[in-house]
Short mmCIF file of C-alpha atoms and ligand atoms in Angstrom, two decimals:
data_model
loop_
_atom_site.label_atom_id
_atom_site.label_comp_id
_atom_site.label_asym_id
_atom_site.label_seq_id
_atom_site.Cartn_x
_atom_site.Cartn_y
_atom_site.Cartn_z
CA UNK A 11 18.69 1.61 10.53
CA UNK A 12 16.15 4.60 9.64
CA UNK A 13 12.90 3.97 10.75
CA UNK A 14 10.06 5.88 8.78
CA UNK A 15 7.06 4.19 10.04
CA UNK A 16 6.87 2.23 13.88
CA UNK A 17 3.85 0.55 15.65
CA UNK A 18 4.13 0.52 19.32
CA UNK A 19 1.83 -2.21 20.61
CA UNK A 20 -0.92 -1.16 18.58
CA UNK A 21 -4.80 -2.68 20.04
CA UNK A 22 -7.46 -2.52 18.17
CA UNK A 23 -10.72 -3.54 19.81
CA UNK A 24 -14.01 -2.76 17.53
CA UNK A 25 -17.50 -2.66 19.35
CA UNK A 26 -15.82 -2.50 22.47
CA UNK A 27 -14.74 -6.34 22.16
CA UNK A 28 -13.69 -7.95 18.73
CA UNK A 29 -9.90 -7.57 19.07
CA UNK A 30 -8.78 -7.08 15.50
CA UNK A 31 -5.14 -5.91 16.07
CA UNK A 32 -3.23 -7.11 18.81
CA UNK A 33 -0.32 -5.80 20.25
CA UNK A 34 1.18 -4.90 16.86
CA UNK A 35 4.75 -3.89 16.99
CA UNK A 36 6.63 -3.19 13.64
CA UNK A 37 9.62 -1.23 12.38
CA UNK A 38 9.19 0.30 8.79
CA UNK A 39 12.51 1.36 7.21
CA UNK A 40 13.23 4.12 4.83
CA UNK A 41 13.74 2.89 1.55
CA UNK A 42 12.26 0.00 1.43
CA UNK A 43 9.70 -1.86 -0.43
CA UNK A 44 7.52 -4.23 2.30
CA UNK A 45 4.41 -6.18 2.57
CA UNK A 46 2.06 -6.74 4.82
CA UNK A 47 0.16 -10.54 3.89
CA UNK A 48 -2.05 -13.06 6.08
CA UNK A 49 -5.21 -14.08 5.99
CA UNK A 50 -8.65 -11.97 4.96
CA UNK A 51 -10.19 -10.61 7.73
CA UNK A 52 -6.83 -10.90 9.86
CA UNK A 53 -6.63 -6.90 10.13
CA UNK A 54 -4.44 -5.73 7.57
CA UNK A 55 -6.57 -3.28 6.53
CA UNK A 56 -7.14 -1.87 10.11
CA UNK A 57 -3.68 -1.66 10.38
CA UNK A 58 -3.17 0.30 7.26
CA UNK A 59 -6.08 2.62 8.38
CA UNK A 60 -4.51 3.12 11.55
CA UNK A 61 -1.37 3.88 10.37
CA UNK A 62 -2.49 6.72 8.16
CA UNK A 63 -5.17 7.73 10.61
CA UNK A 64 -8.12 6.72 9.01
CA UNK A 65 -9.17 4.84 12.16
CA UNK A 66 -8.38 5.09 15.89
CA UNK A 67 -6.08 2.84 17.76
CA UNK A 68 -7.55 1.58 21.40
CA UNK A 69 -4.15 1.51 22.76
CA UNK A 70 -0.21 1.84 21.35
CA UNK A 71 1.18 4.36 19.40
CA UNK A 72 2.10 5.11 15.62
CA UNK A 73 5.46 6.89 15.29
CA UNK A 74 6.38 8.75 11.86
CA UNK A 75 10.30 9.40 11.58
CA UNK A 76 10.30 9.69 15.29
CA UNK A 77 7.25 11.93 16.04
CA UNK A 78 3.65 10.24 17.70
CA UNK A 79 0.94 10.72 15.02
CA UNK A 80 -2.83 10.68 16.00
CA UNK A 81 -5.85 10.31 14.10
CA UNK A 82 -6.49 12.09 10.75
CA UNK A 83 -7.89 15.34 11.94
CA UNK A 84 -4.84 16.02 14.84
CA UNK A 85 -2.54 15.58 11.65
CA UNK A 86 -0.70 18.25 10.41
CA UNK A 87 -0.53 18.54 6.46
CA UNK A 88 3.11 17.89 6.17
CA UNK A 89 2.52 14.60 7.97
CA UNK A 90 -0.39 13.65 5.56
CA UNK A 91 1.60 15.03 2.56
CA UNK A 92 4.48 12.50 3.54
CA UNK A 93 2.33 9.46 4.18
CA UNK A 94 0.17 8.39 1.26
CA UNK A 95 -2.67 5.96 0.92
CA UNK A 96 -3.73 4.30 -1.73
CA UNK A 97 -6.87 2.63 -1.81
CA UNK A 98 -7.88 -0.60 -3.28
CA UNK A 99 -10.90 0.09 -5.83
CA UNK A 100 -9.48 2.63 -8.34
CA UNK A 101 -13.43 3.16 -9.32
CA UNK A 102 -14.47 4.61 -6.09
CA UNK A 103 -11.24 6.57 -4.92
CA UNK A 104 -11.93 8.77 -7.78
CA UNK A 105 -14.48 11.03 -8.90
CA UNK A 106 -16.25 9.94 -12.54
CA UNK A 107 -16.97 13.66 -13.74
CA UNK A 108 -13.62 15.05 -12.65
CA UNK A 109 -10.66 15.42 -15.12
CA UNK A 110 -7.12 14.04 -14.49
CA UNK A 111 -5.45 17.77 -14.41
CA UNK A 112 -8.22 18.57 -11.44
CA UNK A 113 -7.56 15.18 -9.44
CA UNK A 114 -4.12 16.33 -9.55
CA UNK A 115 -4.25 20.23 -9.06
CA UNK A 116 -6.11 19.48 -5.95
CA UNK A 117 -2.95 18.64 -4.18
CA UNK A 118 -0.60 20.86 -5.70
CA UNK A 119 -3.04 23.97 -4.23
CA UNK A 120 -2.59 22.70 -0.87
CA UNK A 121 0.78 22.23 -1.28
CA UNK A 122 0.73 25.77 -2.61
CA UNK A 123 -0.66 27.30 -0.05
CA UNK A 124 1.31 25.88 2.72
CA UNK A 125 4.79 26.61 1.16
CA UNK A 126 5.94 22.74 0.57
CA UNK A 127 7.42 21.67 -2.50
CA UNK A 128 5.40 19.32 -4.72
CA UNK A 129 5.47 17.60 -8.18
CA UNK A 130 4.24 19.02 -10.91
CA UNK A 131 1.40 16.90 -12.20
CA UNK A 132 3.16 15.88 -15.38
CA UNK A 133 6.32 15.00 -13.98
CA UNK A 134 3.97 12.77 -11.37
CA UNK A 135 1.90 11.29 -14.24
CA UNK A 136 4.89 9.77 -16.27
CA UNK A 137 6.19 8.56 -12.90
CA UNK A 138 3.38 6.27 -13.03
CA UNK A 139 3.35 5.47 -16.30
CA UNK A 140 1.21 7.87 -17.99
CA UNK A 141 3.30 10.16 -19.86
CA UNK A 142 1.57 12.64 -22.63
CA UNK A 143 -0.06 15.88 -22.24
CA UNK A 144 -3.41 14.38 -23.48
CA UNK A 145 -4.08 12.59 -19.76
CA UNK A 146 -4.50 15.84 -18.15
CA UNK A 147 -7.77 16.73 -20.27
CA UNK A 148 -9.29 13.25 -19.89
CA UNK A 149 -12.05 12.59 -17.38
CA UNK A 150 -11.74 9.63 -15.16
CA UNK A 151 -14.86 8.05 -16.06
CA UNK A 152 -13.07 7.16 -19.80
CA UNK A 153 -9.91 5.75 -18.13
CA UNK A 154 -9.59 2.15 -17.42
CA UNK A 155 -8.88 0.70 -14.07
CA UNK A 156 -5.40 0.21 -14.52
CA UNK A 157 -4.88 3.85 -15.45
CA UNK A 158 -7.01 5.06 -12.77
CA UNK A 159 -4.82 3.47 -9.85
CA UNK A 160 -2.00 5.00 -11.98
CA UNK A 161 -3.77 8.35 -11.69
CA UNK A 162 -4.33 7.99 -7.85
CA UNK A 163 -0.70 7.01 -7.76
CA UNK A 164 0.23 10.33 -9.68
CA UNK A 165 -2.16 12.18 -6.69
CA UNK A 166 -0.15 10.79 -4.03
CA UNK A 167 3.11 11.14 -5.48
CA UNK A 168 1.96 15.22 -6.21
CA UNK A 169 3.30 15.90 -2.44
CA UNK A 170 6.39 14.20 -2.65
CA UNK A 171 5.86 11.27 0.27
CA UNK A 172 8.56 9.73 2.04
CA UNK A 173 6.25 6.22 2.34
CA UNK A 174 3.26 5.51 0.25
CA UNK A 175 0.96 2.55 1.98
CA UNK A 176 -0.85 0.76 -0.76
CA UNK A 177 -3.76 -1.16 0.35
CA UNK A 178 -4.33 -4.80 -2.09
CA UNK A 179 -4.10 -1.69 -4.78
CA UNK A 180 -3.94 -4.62 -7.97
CA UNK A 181 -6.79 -6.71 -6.92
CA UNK A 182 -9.11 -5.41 -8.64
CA UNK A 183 -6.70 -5.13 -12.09
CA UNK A 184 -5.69 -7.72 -14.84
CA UNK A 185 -2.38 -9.46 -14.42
CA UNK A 186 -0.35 -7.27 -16.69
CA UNK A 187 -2.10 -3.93 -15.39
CA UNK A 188 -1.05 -5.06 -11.67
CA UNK A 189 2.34 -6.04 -13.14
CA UNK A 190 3.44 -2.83 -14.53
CA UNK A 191 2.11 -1.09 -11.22
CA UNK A 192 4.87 -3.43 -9.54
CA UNK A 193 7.20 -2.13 -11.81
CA UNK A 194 6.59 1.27 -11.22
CA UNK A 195 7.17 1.14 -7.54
CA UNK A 196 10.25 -0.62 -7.53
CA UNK A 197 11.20 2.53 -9.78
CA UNK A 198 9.89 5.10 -7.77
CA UNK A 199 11.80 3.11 -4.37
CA UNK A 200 15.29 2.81 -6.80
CA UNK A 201 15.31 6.00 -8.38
CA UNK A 202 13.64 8.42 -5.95
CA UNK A 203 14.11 6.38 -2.85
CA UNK A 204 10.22 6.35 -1.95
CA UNK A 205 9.53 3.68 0.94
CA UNK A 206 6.39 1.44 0.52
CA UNK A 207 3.82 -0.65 2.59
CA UNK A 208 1.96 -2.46 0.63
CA UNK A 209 -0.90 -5.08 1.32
CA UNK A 210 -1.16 -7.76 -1.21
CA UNK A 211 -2.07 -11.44 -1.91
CA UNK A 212 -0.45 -11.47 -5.03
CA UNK A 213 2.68 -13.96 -5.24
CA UNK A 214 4.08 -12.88 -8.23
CA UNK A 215 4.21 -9.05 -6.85
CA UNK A 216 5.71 -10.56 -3.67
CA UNK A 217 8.65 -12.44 -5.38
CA UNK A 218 9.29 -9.20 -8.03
CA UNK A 219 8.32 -6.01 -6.12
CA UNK A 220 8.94 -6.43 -2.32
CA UNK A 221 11.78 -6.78 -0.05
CA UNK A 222 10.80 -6.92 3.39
CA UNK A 223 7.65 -9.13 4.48
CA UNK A 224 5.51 -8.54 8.06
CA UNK A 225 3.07 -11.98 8.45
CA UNK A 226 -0.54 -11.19 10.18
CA UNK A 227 -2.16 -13.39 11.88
CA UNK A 228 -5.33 -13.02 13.83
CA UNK A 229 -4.15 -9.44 14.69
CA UNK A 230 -0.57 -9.73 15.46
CA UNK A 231 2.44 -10.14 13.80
CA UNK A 232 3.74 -13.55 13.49
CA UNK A 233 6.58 -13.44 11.43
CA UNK A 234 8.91 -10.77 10.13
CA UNK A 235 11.93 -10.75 7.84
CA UNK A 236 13.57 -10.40 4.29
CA UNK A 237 11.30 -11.88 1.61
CA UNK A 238 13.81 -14.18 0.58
CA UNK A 239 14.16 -15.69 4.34
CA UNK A 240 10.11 -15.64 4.60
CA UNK A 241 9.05 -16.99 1.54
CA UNK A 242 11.82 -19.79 1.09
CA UNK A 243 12.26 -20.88 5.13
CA UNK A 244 9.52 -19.18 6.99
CA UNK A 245 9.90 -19.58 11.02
CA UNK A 246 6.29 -19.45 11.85
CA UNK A 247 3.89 -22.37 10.99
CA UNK A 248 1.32 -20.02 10.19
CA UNK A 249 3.14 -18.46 7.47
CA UNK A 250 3.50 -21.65 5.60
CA UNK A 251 -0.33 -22.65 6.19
CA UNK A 252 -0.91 -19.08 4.51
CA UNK A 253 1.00 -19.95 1.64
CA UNK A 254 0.10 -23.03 0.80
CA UNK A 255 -3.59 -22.03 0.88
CA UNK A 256 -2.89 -18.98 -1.14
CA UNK A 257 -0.64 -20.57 -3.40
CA UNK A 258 0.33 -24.17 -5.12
CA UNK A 259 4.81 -23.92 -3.96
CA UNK A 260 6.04 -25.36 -7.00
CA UNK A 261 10.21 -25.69 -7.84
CA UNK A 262 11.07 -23.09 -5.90
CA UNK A 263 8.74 -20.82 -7.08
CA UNK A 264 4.88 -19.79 -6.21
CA UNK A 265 2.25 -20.05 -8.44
CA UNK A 266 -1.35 -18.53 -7.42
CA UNK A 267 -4.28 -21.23 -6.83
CA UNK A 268 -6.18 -18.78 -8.81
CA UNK A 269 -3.88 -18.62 -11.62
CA UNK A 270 -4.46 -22.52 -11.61
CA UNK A 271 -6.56 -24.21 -14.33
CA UNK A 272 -8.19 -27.45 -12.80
CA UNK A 273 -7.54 -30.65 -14.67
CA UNK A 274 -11.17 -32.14 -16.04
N1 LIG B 308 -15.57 -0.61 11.19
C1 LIG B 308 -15.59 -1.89 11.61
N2 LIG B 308 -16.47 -2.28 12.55
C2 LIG B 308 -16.48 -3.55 13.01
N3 LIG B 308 -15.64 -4.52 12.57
C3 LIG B 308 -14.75 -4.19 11.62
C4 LIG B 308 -14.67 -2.86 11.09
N4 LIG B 308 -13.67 -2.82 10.17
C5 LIG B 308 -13.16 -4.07 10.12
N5 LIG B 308 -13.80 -4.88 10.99
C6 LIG B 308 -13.50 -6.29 11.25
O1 LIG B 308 -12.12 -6.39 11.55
C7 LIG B 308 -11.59 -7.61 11.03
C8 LIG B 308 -10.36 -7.30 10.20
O2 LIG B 308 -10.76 -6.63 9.01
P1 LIG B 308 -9.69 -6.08 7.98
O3 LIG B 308 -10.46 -5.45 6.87
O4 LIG B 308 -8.71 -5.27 8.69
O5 LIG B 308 -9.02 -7.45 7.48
P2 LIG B 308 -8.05 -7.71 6.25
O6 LIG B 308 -6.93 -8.55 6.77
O7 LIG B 308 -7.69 -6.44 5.58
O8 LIG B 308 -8.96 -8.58 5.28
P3 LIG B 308 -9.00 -8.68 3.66
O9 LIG B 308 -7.73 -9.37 3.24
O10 LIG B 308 -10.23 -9.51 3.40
O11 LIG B 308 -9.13 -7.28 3.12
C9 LIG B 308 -12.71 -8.29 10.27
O12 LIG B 308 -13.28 -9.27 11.10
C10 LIG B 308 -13.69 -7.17 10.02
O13 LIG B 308 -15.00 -7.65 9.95
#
């Protein structure tokens, strides 16, 4: 098996003493589309900060195909050109005034200057759906929020990644917006073999998107294994509690509480 991404019994203690992650071991492989679920507040979003450096682990380790990684700033720029984030809120990750062509320039320069290949900014904008000249002029502050997560998903795609981490990057979209950002990373995974970890709540974008699932639970990982396997016959109790909070199991098949209308 390739391994892109490992945590090595990753700690996470904030203030000293609230333990948020606990002794977090995982194995990310190349090519593959995972997910990262559990409850709010449970640390998934520490993880995914630790993991791309964001934040500082108290103890364990983060290895990247093979190699330790610290925080942000003892990165080098090949390591944060081959591990993308993307954040959540699509308003605040990008700058109102700026135009698309400038959000996405800013990468290729630094990819200029340090001799790595990168995508050209059109090729990266119809990768994620935007296709058509005309994006490049527009400024972000007439785009919707569905387009803007597909613009930040053109930015990170500009340094061609080997695994993007996408942090709950739909919740703040419409059901058909967050849809066709499922479908274009299981394109991106089948066609240029880009690896994802994504954090989501979203059942639908479980069952269609993902293959792999990692369960959290009160800062460690509880459960682990093909989505089929954990959503159909999960091993841990706690991943069942999860769902059926989350979610009403119907048939087979999950449908969100949200997505639920009451009867009167
Ligand atoms: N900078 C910080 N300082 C102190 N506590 C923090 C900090 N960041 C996160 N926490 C705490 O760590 C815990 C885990 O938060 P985290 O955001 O990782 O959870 P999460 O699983 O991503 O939740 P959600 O699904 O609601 O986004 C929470 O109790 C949170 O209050």
């Amino acid at each position: 098996m390739n391994i892109l991404l490992e945590a090595v019994g990753l700690n996470k203690k904030f203030n000293g003493n609230t333990t948020v992650l606990n002794n977090v071991c995982l194995k990310i492989r190349r090519g593959g589309i995972a997910a990262l679920i559990g409850e709010s507040g449970g640390g998934k979003t520490t993880l995914c900060r630790v993991f791309t450096g964001l934040e500082k682990a108290s103890s364990g380790k983060v290895l990247f195909k093979g190699k330790e990684l610290g925080t942000l700033r003892g990165r080098s720029f090949d390591d944060c050109a081959s591990l993308q984030y993307i954040f959540q809120d699509p308003y605040a990750a990008l700058e109102e005034e700026s135009t698309v062509s400038s959000v996405l320039q800013e990468p290729v320069n630094m990819c200029s200057r340090r001799g790595r290949d990168y995508m050209p900014p059109q090729e990266a904008l119809t990768w994620a759906g935007l296709a058509g000249a005309a994006f490049l002029g527009r400024k972000i502050k007439t785009l919707s929020g569905g387009q803007r997560q597909r613009v930040s998903l053109a930015r990170s795609l500009i340094t061609r990644p080997d695994l993007i981490i996408a942090d709950e990057c739909t919740a703040m979209l419409d059901a058909q917006a967050a849809a066709e950002i499922g479908r274009i990373f299981k394109k991106l995974n089948q066609k240029l073999g880009l690896s994802f970890l994504i954090v989501t709540h979203d059942a639908q974008f479980l069952y269609q998107v993902v293959d792999y699932i990692y369960v959290l639970h009160e800062g460690a990982i509880v459960e682990a294994g093909p989505k089929d396997r954990v959503l159909n016959i999960p091993s841990a109790g706690y991943t069942r509690e999860y769902m059926e909070s989350m979610w009403e199991i119907e048939g087979g098949g999950l449908i969100e509480q949200d997505h639920l209308c009451q009867p009167q």
